Short mmCIF file of C-alpha atoms and ligand atoms in Angstrom, two decimals:
data_model
loop_
_atom_site.label_atom_id
_atom_site.label_comp_id
_atom_site.label_asym_id
_atom_site.label_seq_id
_atom_site.Cartn_x
_atom_site.Cartn_y
_atom_site.Cartn_z
CA MET V 1 0.00 0.00 0.00
CA CYS V 2 1.15 3.49 -0.65
CA TYR V 3 -1.51 5.50 1.06
CA ALA V 4 0.14 8.91 0.82
CA ILE V 5 0.98 10.99 -2.21
CA PRO V 6 4.34 12.79 -2.24
CA ALA V 7 3.98 16.56 -2.17
CA LYS V 8 6.34 19.23 -3.45
CA LEU V 9 7.48 21.75 -0.88
CA ILE V 10 6.97 25.12 -2.55
CA GLU V 11 7.30 27.56 0.33
CA ILE V 12 9.00 27.67 3.74
CA ASN V 13 8.17 30.23 6.37
CA ALA V 14 10.93 29.87 8.97
CA SER V 15 9.46 32.52 11.29
CA ASN V 16 6.52 30.30 12.26
CA ASN V 17 7.77 26.88 11.11
CA THR V 18 5.17 26.45 8.41
CA GLY V 19 5.34 25.66 4.76
CA VAL V 20 3.19 25.14 1.70
CA VAL V 21 3.09 21.88 -0.20
CA ASP V 22 1.62 21.21 -3.61
CA TYR V 23 -0.29 18.15 -4.81
CA PHE V 24 -0.91 18.39 -8.57
CA GLY V 25 -1.63 22.11 -8.20
CA GLU V 26 -3.58 21.85 -4.94
CA LYS V 27 -1.84 23.75 -2.16
CA ARG V 28 -1.87 22.92 1.54
CA ASN V 29 -0.34 24.32 4.68
CA ILE V 30 1.93 22.15 6.80
CA LEU V 31 4.02 22.48 9.92
CA LEU V 32 7.73 21.87 9.57
CA ASP V 33 11.06 22.72 11.03
CA ALA V 34 13.20 23.24 7.93
CA GLU V 35 16.47 22.93 9.82
CA GLU V 36 15.58 19.88 11.85
CA ASP V 37 13.80 18.22 8.93
CA GLY V 38 16.63 19.08 6.54
CA VAL V 39 14.36 20.28 3.74
CA LYS V 40 14.42 23.11 1.25
CA VAL V 41 11.97 24.55 -1.26
CA GLY V 42 11.69 22.21 -4.25
CA ASP V 43 12.07 18.99 -2.21
CA TYR V 44 9.51 16.21 -2.39
CA VAL V 45 8.07 15.27 1.00
CA TYR V 46 5.42 13.24 2.74
CA ALA V 47 3.09 15.09 5.08
CA GLN V 48 0.64 13.57 7.57
CA GLY V 49 -1.86 15.28 9.81
CA GLY V 50 -0.63 18.66 8.57
CA ILE V 51 2.97 17.90 9.55
CA LEU V 52 6.00 17.23 7.41
CA VAL V 53 7.06 13.64 7.97
CA ARG V 54 10.04 13.08 5.71
CA LYS V 55 11.81 13.99 2.53
CA ILE V 56 11.70 11.65 -0.49
CA GLU V 57 14.27 11.31 -3.23
CA PRO V 58 13.05 13.14 -6.36
CA GLN V 59 13.30 10.08 -8.59
CA GLU V 60 11.22 7.95 -6.24
CA ALA V 61 8.66 10.75 -5.78
CA GLU V 62 8.32 11.37 -9.51
CA GLU V 63 7.76 7.70 -10.18
CA ILE V 64 5.02 7.48 -7.55
CA LEU V 65 3.44 10.71 -8.79
CA LYS V 66 3.37 9.42 -12.36
CA SER V 67 1.14 6.54 -11.30
CA TRP V 68 -1.10 8.89 -9.30
CA ARG V 69 -1.56 11.69 -11.82
CA GLU V 70 -4.58 10.36 -13.70
CA VAL V 71 -6.08 8.56 -10.72
CA PHE V 72 -5.89 11.74 -8.65
CA PHE V 73 -8.08 13.78 -10.99
CA GLU V 74 -10.52 10.88 -11.46
CA LEU V 75 -10.90 10.56 -7.69
CA LYS V 76 -11.53 14.28 -7.33
CA LYS V 77 -14.33 14.08 -9.87
CA THR V 78 -15.96 11.18 -8.00
CA ASP V 79 -15.75 13.02 -4.69
CA GLU V 80 -17.19 16.21 -6.16
CA ALA V 81 -20.09 14.30 -7.68
CA LEU V 82 -20.83 12.57 -4.36
CA SER V 83 -20.76 15.80 -2.37
CA LYS V 84 -23.30 17.87 -4.29
CA ILE V 85 -26.30 19.29 -2.45
CA ASP V 86 -29.53 20.80 -3.61
CA GLN V 87 -29.90 23.98 -1.54
CA ASP V 88 -33.57 24.33 -2.51
CA LYS V 89 -34.43 21.08 -0.78
CA LEU V 90 -32.93 21.85 2.62
CA PRO V 91 -35.18 21.96 5.70
CA PRO V 92 -35.27 25.55 7.08
CA ASN V 93 -33.12 24.83 10.17
CA VAL V 94 -30.41 23.14 8.06
CA LEU V 95 -30.50 25.98 5.52
CA SER V 96 -30.11 28.65 8.19
CA VAL V 97 -27.20 26.73 9.74
CA LEU V 98 -25.55 26.44 6.34
CA GLN V 99 -25.98 30.16 5.70
CA LYS V 100 -24.31 30.90 9.02
CA ILE V 101 -21.43 28.56 8.29
CA ASN V 102 -20.94 30.18 4.89
CA LEU V 103 -20.63 33.51 6.67
CA ARG V 104 -18.09 31.91 9.04
CA LYS V 105 -20.33 32.54 12.04
CA SER V 106 -20.26 30.14 15.01
CA LEU V 107 -23.32 28.06 15.72
CA LYS V 108 -25.11 28.63 19.01
CA LYS V 109 -25.78 25.75 21.37
CA GLU V 110 -29.57 26.02 20.72
CA GLU V 111 -28.98 25.72 16.99
CA MET V 112 -26.92 22.59 17.45
CA LEU V 113 -29.53 21.18 19.78
CA SER V 114 -32.28 21.88 17.28
CA LEU V 115 -30.39 19.78 14.72
CA PHE V 116 -30.04 16.91 17.20
CA ASP V 117 -33.63 17.11 18.40
CA GLY V 118 -35.39 18.19 15.25
CA LEU V 119 -33.96 16.04 12.45
CA ASN V 120 -35.08 12.46 12.72
CA THR V 121 -36.76 11.15 9.60
CA LYS V 122 -34.71 9.23 7.07
CA ASN V 123 -34.94 12.11 4.65
CA GLU V 124 -34.00 14.79 7.17
CA LEU V 125 -30.97 12.80 8.26
CA LYS V 126 -29.94 12.19 4.66
CA VAL V 127 -29.97 15.94 4.03
CA LEU V 128 -28.03 16.67 7.23
CA TYR V 129 -25.28 14.21 6.27
CA GLU V 130 -25.15 15.51 2.70
CA VAL V 131 -24.64 19.07 3.88
CA ALA V 132 -21.85 17.96 6.23
CA ASN V 133 -20.23 15.99 3.45
CA ASN V 134 -20.44 18.99 1.14
CA LEU V 135 -18.75 21.13 3.77
CA ARG V 136 -16.03 18.52 4.25
CA GLN V 137 -15.41 18.56 0.52
CA ARG V 138 -15.28 22.36 0.37
CA GLU V 139 -12.82 22.57 3.27
CA HIS V 140 -10.60 19.57 2.60
CA GLY V 141 -11.08 18.60 -1.01
CA ASN V 142 -10.90 14.84 -1.31
CA ALA V 143 -7.99 14.44 1.14
CA SER V 144 -8.10 11.50 3.45
CA CYS V 145 -5.69 10.29 6.08
CA VAL V 146 -5.16 6.68 7.10
CA HIS V 147 -3.07 5.94 10.16
CA GLY V 148 -1.91 2.55 11.42
CA ILE V 149 -2.52 1.79 15.09
CA ILE V 150 -0.44 -0.57 17.24
CA GLU V 151 -2.02 -1.51 20.56
CA PHE V 152 1.12 -2.39 22.46
CA SER V 153 -0.21 -3.24 25.96
CA ASN V 154 -3.59 -4.08 27.43
CA TYR V 155 -2.49 -3.65 31.04
CA CYS V 156 -4.31 -0.76 32.66
CA HIS V 157 -4.36 0.51 36.21
CA ASN V 158 -7.67 2.33 35.71
CA SER V 159 -11.09 0.81 36.23
CA CYS V 160 -13.27 2.78 33.81
CA HIS V 161 -16.74 1.28 33.98
CA TYR V 162 -17.15 1.09 30.21
CA CYS V 163 -13.77 -0.33 29.25
CA GLY V 164 -12.94 -3.97 28.63
CA ILE V 165 -9.28 -3.66 29.67
CA ARG V 166 -10.13 -2.11 33.08
CA CYS V 167 -7.87 -3.52 35.77
CA GLU V 168 -10.53 -5.56 37.58
CA ARG V 169 -11.54 -7.49 34.49
CA ASP V 170 -10.13 -10.98 34.30
CA ILE V 171 -8.68 -11.14 30.79
CA PRO V 172 -5.38 -12.41 29.38
CA ARG V 173 -2.90 -9.53 29.47
CA TYR V 174 0.06 -8.80 27.20
CA ARG V 175 2.85 -6.32 26.81
CA MET V 176 4.78 -6.01 23.57
CA SER V 177 8.54 -5.68 23.96
CA VAL V 178 10.29 -2.67 22.49
CA GLU V 179 11.71 -4.94 19.79
CA GLU V 180 8.27 -6.31 18.92
CA ILE V 181 6.78 -2.84 18.65
CA LEU V 182 9.58 -1.68 16.39
CA ALA V 183 9.34 -4.78 14.20
CA VAL V 184 5.59 -4.22 13.69
CA ALA V 185 6.11 -0.52 12.96
CA LYS V 186 8.90 -1.28 10.50
CA HIS V 187 6.79 -3.87 8.70
CA ALA V 188 3.90 -1.38 8.50
CA VAL V 189 6.18 1.23 6.96
CA ASP V 190 8.21 -1.00 4.64
CA GLN V 191 5.50 -3.40 3.50
CA TYR V 192 2.33 -1.35 3.67
CA GLY V 193 3.59 2.20 3.23
CA PHE V 194 2.07 3.71 6.38
CA LYS V 195 3.26 7.26 7.03
CA ALA V 196 1.68 7.69 10.47
CA ILE V 197 1.74 5.21 13.34
CA VAL V 198 -0.43 5.48 16.44
CA LEU V 199 0.98 3.81 19.56
CA GLN V 200 -1.83 3.01 22.02
CA SER V 201 -2.01 1.22 25.35
CA GLY V 202 -3.87 1.07 28.63
CA GLU V 203 -2.48 3.15 31.46
CA ASP V 204 0.57 0.98 31.95
CA SER V 205 3.46 2.35 33.99
CA TYR V 206 5.61 -0.68 33.07
CA TYR V 207 6.56 1.49 30.08
CA ASP V 208 8.48 4.20 31.88
CA GLU V 209 9.64 7.43 30.32
CA LYS V 210 12.94 5.94 29.22
CA MET V 211 11.29 3.02 27.48
CA LEU V 212 8.66 5.21 25.81
CA THR V 213 11.39 7.59 24.66
CA THR V 214 13.26 4.73 23.02
CA ILE V 215 10.10 3.49 21.30
CA VAL V 216 9.17 6.97 20.04
CA LYS V 217 12.70 7.73 18.80
CA GLU V 218 13.02 4.45 16.96
CA VAL V 219 9.57 4.58 15.35
CA LYS V 220 10.23 8.18 14.31
CA ARG V 221 13.46 7.04 12.64
CA LEU V 222 11.32 5.02 10.23
CA GLY V 223 10.19 8.34 8.75
CA VAL V 224 6.62 8.49 10.03
CA LEU V 225 4.40 10.73 12.11
CA VAL V 226 4.43 9.22 15.62
CA PHE V 227 1.05 9.52 17.31
CA ILE V 228 0.82 8.53 20.98
CA SER V 229 -2.27 7.43 22.90
CA ILE V 230 -0.99 6.38 26.31
CA GLY V 231 -3.34 8.15 28.71
CA ASP V 232 -2.54 9.98 31.90
CA ARG V 233 1.16 10.79 32.16
CA SER V 234 2.81 13.87 33.58
CA LYS V 235 3.23 17.01 31.52
CA GLU V 236 7.00 16.42 31.69
CA VAL V 237 6.67 12.97 30.13
CA TYR V 238 4.60 14.42 27.29
CA GLU V 239 7.17 17.21 26.84
CA ASN V 240 10.04 14.74 26.66
CA LEU V 241 8.22 12.42 24.29
CA TYR V 242 7.54 15.41 22.05
CA LYS V 243 11.26 16.18 22.07
CA ALA V 244 11.95 12.53 21.27
CA GLY V 245 9.82 12.84 18.13
CA ALA V 246 6.17 12.14 18.98
CA LYS V 247 4.32 14.97 17.29
CA ALA V 248 0.69 13.91 17.67
CA ALA V 249 -1.32 12.70 20.66
CA LEU V 250 -4.76 11.18 21.03
CA MET V 251 -6.52 11.71 24.30
CA ARG V 252 -10.27 11.77 24.68
CA PHE V 253 -11.98 13.52 27.57
CA GLU V 254 -14.69 10.80 27.26
CA THR V 255 -17.56 13.01 28.47
CA SER V 256 -18.02 16.69 29.27
CA ASN V 257 -20.37 15.77 32.11
CA ALA V 258 -18.17 15.96 35.23
CA GLU V 259 -20.56 13.84 37.29
CA THR V 260 -20.71 11.05 34.71
CA PHE V 261 -16.94 11.24 34.34
CA ALA V 262 -16.33 10.85 38.08
CA LYS V 263 -18.78 7.98 38.29
CA LEU V 264 -17.44 6.07 35.27
CA ARG V 265 -13.74 6.74 35.80
CA PRO V 266 -13.15 6.15 39.53
CA GLY V 267 -10.14 7.94 40.94
CA THR V 268 -9.86 10.42 38.07
CA THR V 269 -11.50 13.78 37.40
CA LEU V 270 -12.64 15.57 34.28
CA GLU V 271 -10.82 18.67 35.42
CA LYS V 272 -7.45 16.90 35.51
CA ARG V 273 -8.03 15.18 32.17
CA ILE V 274 -8.91 18.50 30.52
CA GLU V 275 -5.88 20.14 32.08
CA LEU V 276 -3.64 17.45 30.60
CA ILE V 277 -5.25 17.73 27.17
CA LYS V 278 -4.62 21.49 27.25
CA GLN V 279 -1.00 20.90 28.23
CA ILE V 280 -0.57 18.41 25.38
CA LYS V 281 -1.91 21.02 22.97
CA ASN V 282 0.37 23.72 24.43
CA ILE V 283 3.44 21.54 24.04
CA GLY V 284 2.71 21.63 20.31
CA TYR V 285 1.27 18.17 19.68
CA VAL V 286 -1.20 17.69 16.86
CA LEU V 287 -4.15 16.97 19.12
CA ALA V 288 -6.87 14.39 18.61
CA THR V 289 -9.59 14.41 21.22
CA GLY V 290 -13.23 13.55 21.68
CA PHE V 291 -15.70 11.52 23.64
CA ILE V 292 -17.87 8.44 23.81
CA VAL V 293 -21.41 8.80 22.47
CA GLY V 294 -24.20 7.16 24.46
CA PHE V 295 -23.24 6.82 28.11
CA PRO V 296 -26.32 5.86 30.17
CA GLY V 297 -28.53 8.86 30.80
CA GLU V 298 -26.82 11.00 28.15
CA THR V 299 -29.08 13.70 26.70
CA ASN V 300 -28.74 15.57 23.43
CA SER V 301 -27.73 18.56 25.49
CA ASP V 302 -24.82 16.50 26.96
CA LEU V 303 -23.84 15.51 23.45
CA VAL V 304 -23.84 19.13 22.28
CA ASN V 305 -21.72 20.02 25.33
CA ASN V 306 -19.29 17.25 24.33
CA ILE V 307 -18.89 18.73 20.86
CA LEU V 308 -18.49 22.22 22.28
CA LEU V 309 -15.88 21.06 24.79
CA ALA V 310 -13.99 19.30 21.99
CA ARG V 311 -14.04 22.49 19.92
CA TYR V 312 -12.91 24.57 22.90
CA LEU V 313 -9.84 22.34 23.21
CA GLY V 314 -8.85 23.28 19.65
CA PRO V 315 -8.17 19.80 18.29
CA ASP V 316 -6.66 19.04 14.92
CA MET V 317 -8.73 15.90 14.88
CA TYR V 318 -12.02 14.86 16.48
CA SER V 319 -12.28 11.25 17.62
CA PHE V 320 -15.51 9.89 18.95
CA GLY V 321 -17.40 6.66 18.77
CA PRO V 322 -20.39 4.94 20.33
CA LEU V 323 -20.35 3.16 23.66
CA ILE V 324 -20.12 -0.56 22.98
CA PRO V 325 -21.47 -2.29 26.10
CA THR V 326 -18.98 -4.97 27.05
CA HIS V 327 -19.53 -8.13 29.07
CA ASN V 328 -18.08 -8.32 32.56
CA THR V 329 -17.95 -4.55 32.86
CA PRO V 330 -20.32 -2.40 34.94
CA LEU V 331 -21.89 -1.07 31.72
CA ALA V 332 -22.46 -4.56 30.26
CA ASN V 333 -26.23 -4.07 30.19
CA ALA V 334 -26.30 -0.49 28.92
CA ASN V 335 -27.87 0.22 25.55
CA PRO V 336 -25.56 1.41 22.79
CA PRO V 337 -26.60 4.59 20.97
CA THR V 338 -28.04 4.38 17.48
CA LYS V 339 -25.80 4.70 14.46
CA ASP V 340 -27.60 7.90 13.51
CA GLN V 341 -26.83 9.46 16.87
CA VAL V 342 -23.11 9.04 16.09
CA LEU V 343 -23.48 10.16 12.47
CA LYS V 344 -25.36 13.24 13.68
CA ALA V 345 -22.49 13.99 16.07
CA ILE V 346 -20.05 13.72 13.16
CA ALA V 347 -22.13 15.98 10.93
CA ILE V 348 -22.71 18.58 13.64
CA SER V 349 -19.01 18.57 14.62
CA ARG V 350 -18.25 19.29 10.98
CA PHE V 351 -20.65 22.29 11.14
CA VAL V 352 -19.17 23.56 14.38
CA ASP V 353 -15.56 23.30 13.25
CA SER V 354 -15.73 23.12 9.49
CA ASN V 355 -11.99 22.78 8.95
CA SER V 356 -11.59 19.97 11.47
CA ASN V 357 -10.49 16.45 10.70
CA ILE V 358 -12.94 13.86 11.90
CA LEU V 359 -11.99 10.28 12.46
CA VAL V 360 -14.20 7.29 11.73
CA THR V 361 -13.64 4.99 14.69
CA SER V 362 -13.71 1.21 14.76
CA ALA V 363 -16.32 1.41 17.56
CA LEU V 364 -18.71 2.92 15.01
CA GLU V 365 -17.86 0.16 12.57
CA THR V 366 -18.47 -2.34 15.36
CA LEU V 367 -21.93 -0.89 15.94
CA ASP V 368 -22.74 -1.21 12.24
CA ARG V 369 -20.47 -2.69 9.58
CA ASN V 370 -21.68 -0.23 6.92
CA ALA V 371 -21.24 2.81 9.09
CA LYS V 372 -17.69 3.55 7.95
CA ARG V 373 -18.89 4.49 4.51
CA GLU V 374 -21.83 6.46 5.90
CA ALA V 375 -19.56 8.35 8.30
CA LEU V 376 -17.21 9.30 5.46
CA LEU V 377 -20.29 10.65 3.67
CA ALA V 378 -21.47 12.54 6.77
CA GLY V 379 -18.44 14.76 7.32
CA ALA V 380 -15.63 12.41 8.43
CA ASN V 381 -12.30 12.31 6.60
CA SER V 382 -9.79 10.13 8.42
CA MET V 383 -9.41 6.55 9.54
CA MET V 384 -7.21 4.19 11.45
CA ILE V 385 -6.28 0.65 10.51
CA ASN V 386 -5.41 -1.79 13.24
CA ILE V 387 -1.92 -3.19 12.62
CA THR V 388 -1.51 -4.87 16.02
CA PRO V 389 -0.29 -8.47 15.55
CA GLU V 390 -3.28 -10.82 15.36
CA ASN V 391 -2.64 -12.69 18.63
CA TYR V 392 -2.44 -9.43 20.62
CA LYS V 393 -5.25 -7.68 18.74
CA LYS V 394 -7.78 -10.17 20.14
CA MET V 395 -6.54 -9.48 23.67
CA TYR V 396 -6.89 -5.70 23.33
CA ALA V 397 -10.52 -6.19 24.21
CA ILE V 398 -11.55 -2.60 25.03
CA TYR V 399 -15.03 -3.58 23.87
CA ASP V 400 -16.84 -6.66 22.57
CA ASN V 401 -16.91 -7.80 18.94
CA ARG V 402 -14.42 -5.23 17.71
CA SER V 403 -14.45 -4.73 13.95
CA GLN V 404 -11.37 -5.85 11.98
CA ILE V 405 -10.53 -8.21 14.85
CA ASP V 406 -10.66 -11.43 12.88
CA GLU V 407 -9.24 -10.10 9.65
CA SER V 408 -5.66 -9.78 8.55
CA CYS V 409 -4.05 -6.40 8.38
CA GLU V 410 -3.74 -6.86 4.59
CA LYS V 411 -7.49 -7.31 4.29
CA SER V 412 -8.26 -4.25 6.44
CA ILE V 413 -5.93 -2.20 4.26
CA LYS V 414 -7.43 -3.47 1.02
CA ASP V 415 -11.00 -2.86 2.20
CA THR V 416 -10.13 0.63 3.40
CA VAL V 417 -8.35 1.62 0.20
CA ASP V 418 -11.19 0.18 -1.93
CA LEU V 419 -13.73 2.12 0.14
CA LEU V 420 -11.80 5.36 -0.14
CA TYR V 421 -11.39 4.94 -3.90
CA SER V 422 -15.08 4.22 -4.32
CA LEU V 423 -15.77 7.53 -2.57
CA GLY V 424 -13.17 9.42 -4.59
CA ARG V 425 -10.87 10.13 -1.67
CA ALA V 426 -7.13 10.61 -2.28
CA PRO V 427 -4.26 10.30 0.16
CA THR V 428 -3.14 13.90 -0.04
CA ASP V 429 -2.45 15.20 3.42
CA ILE V 430 -5.19 16.78 5.49
CA GLY V 431 -3.33 20.01 6.24
CA LYS V 432 -5.38 23.15 5.67
CA ILE V 433 -6.18 23.69 2.00
CA LEU V 434 -5.10 27.08 0.61
N1 SAH Q 501 -5.23 4.72 27.91
C1 SAH Q 501 -5.47 5.56 26.76
C2 SAH Q 501 -6.16 4.81 25.66
C3 SAH Q 501 -7.51 4.30 26.05
S1 SAH Q 501 -8.31 3.17 24.96
C4 SAH Q 501 -6.22 6.79 27.18
O1 SAH Q 501 -6.69 6.86 28.33
O2 SAH Q 501 -6.32 7.71 26.41
C5 SAH Q 501 -8.92 4.26 23.75
C6 SAH Q 501 -10.36 4.67 23.86
O3 SAH Q 501 -11.23 3.57 23.76
C7 SAH Q 501 -10.79 5.33 25.14
O4 SAH Q 501 -10.38 6.65 25.21
C8 SAH Q 501 -12.30 5.16 25.10
O5 SAH Q 501 -12.93 6.34 24.61
C9 SAH Q 501 -12.53 4.01 24.13
N2 SAH Q 501 -13.33 2.93 24.77
C10 SAH Q 501 -13.03 2.21 25.86
N3 SAH Q 501 -14.03 1.38 26.15
C11 SAH Q 501 -15.01 1.55 25.23
C12 SAH Q 501 -16.29 0.96 25.00
N4 SAH Q 501 -16.79 0.00 25.78
N5 SAH Q 501 -17.00 1.41 23.95
C13 SAH Q 501 -16.51 2.37 23.14
N6 SAH Q 501 -15.30 2.94 23.29
C14 SAH Q 501 -14.55 2.54 24.35
#
């Protein structure tokens, strides 16, 4: 797989460490450090998540670009055709929201709530998703990002009521050695062409700062964006891992409702989690954050507050999925939310932060196997593929019946690429379009 198109670096702005890259005439902003990255104007590079990842030799880049040239413009046409809307057919509350967005005005909480509460028929929902998809297309073109995720440990000292790897749950546990993690990352880069690797685990202090630093440094040396998702660590650890080369971090706040948070995550507080997310953002990480949709007792107002809290945190990427009730956890008998509740959250997040990147999560795919496609047509534009070795993947049981769990990594990649092609999405980076 080569799910990233080389870009040409056409501008460097050293004063704020940004640059402009070009994909067949389409220009996008990226973050870079010209000195540290050793790049100059005219170089070919890979970018991921709006960040320069590595330089590519011109001959290699030109060869790859030759094979993409025609496909790229074909894909764009497909995406444009799939993202058309008929403004005359919009329900009044969707039309007024769209007019506001076009004027770059922020939506009020009541307006968001009226979309959640007021749009429920099949046709109303169809229109809502189409408008969000249209906005995604206008803001991002057909860019899509696919990251590989390695779940390197399922040990966790927390006992979150919803989570299948909570410490009290009696499940087989594993920890991947540094060598194993690096071998999987190397395979993902060399064999499958991944340009961004997410390293995720439970809250496992077995991996101390020194060990994490080694892992981050070595994965970074493969020439990829290193994304970490390791939970509550001190600000200093996050600072040092950033220095070691991790440039993106995923940390959800799970719910904006402080009471629900305290109840479902014993021993932790929303306040502290938010503080850490803010610190991660301040350090300079590309931030992915979000929440779980559908905790027991959640109202539409809670859901709107979740989206607003996510926006307030200024993420580069929104990540949220449905609660998947999991056996032998305190929430085993809870009801999951409907697929449309999650799709609505995606569409409304797109309205609230039109330039955002929105991830389709495997929890949504677990809720409904067709939902990935629907989410990509409701405002979402990025995905993750599980590249954890098969024996460990089954043990990373954060929730029941996880999607992709019984399939090989090759099959997940093929299905994802086929899906993205069928929707006209291209692997240009998701940095801001200019
Ligand atoms: N320890 C890391 C990673 C946690 S696992 C951290 O704290 O950030 C990644 C995510 O899985 C969690 O943030 C949570 O939102 C999600 N998750 C856990 N249990 C779930 C369940 N039963 N249904 C849906 N998502 C769940």
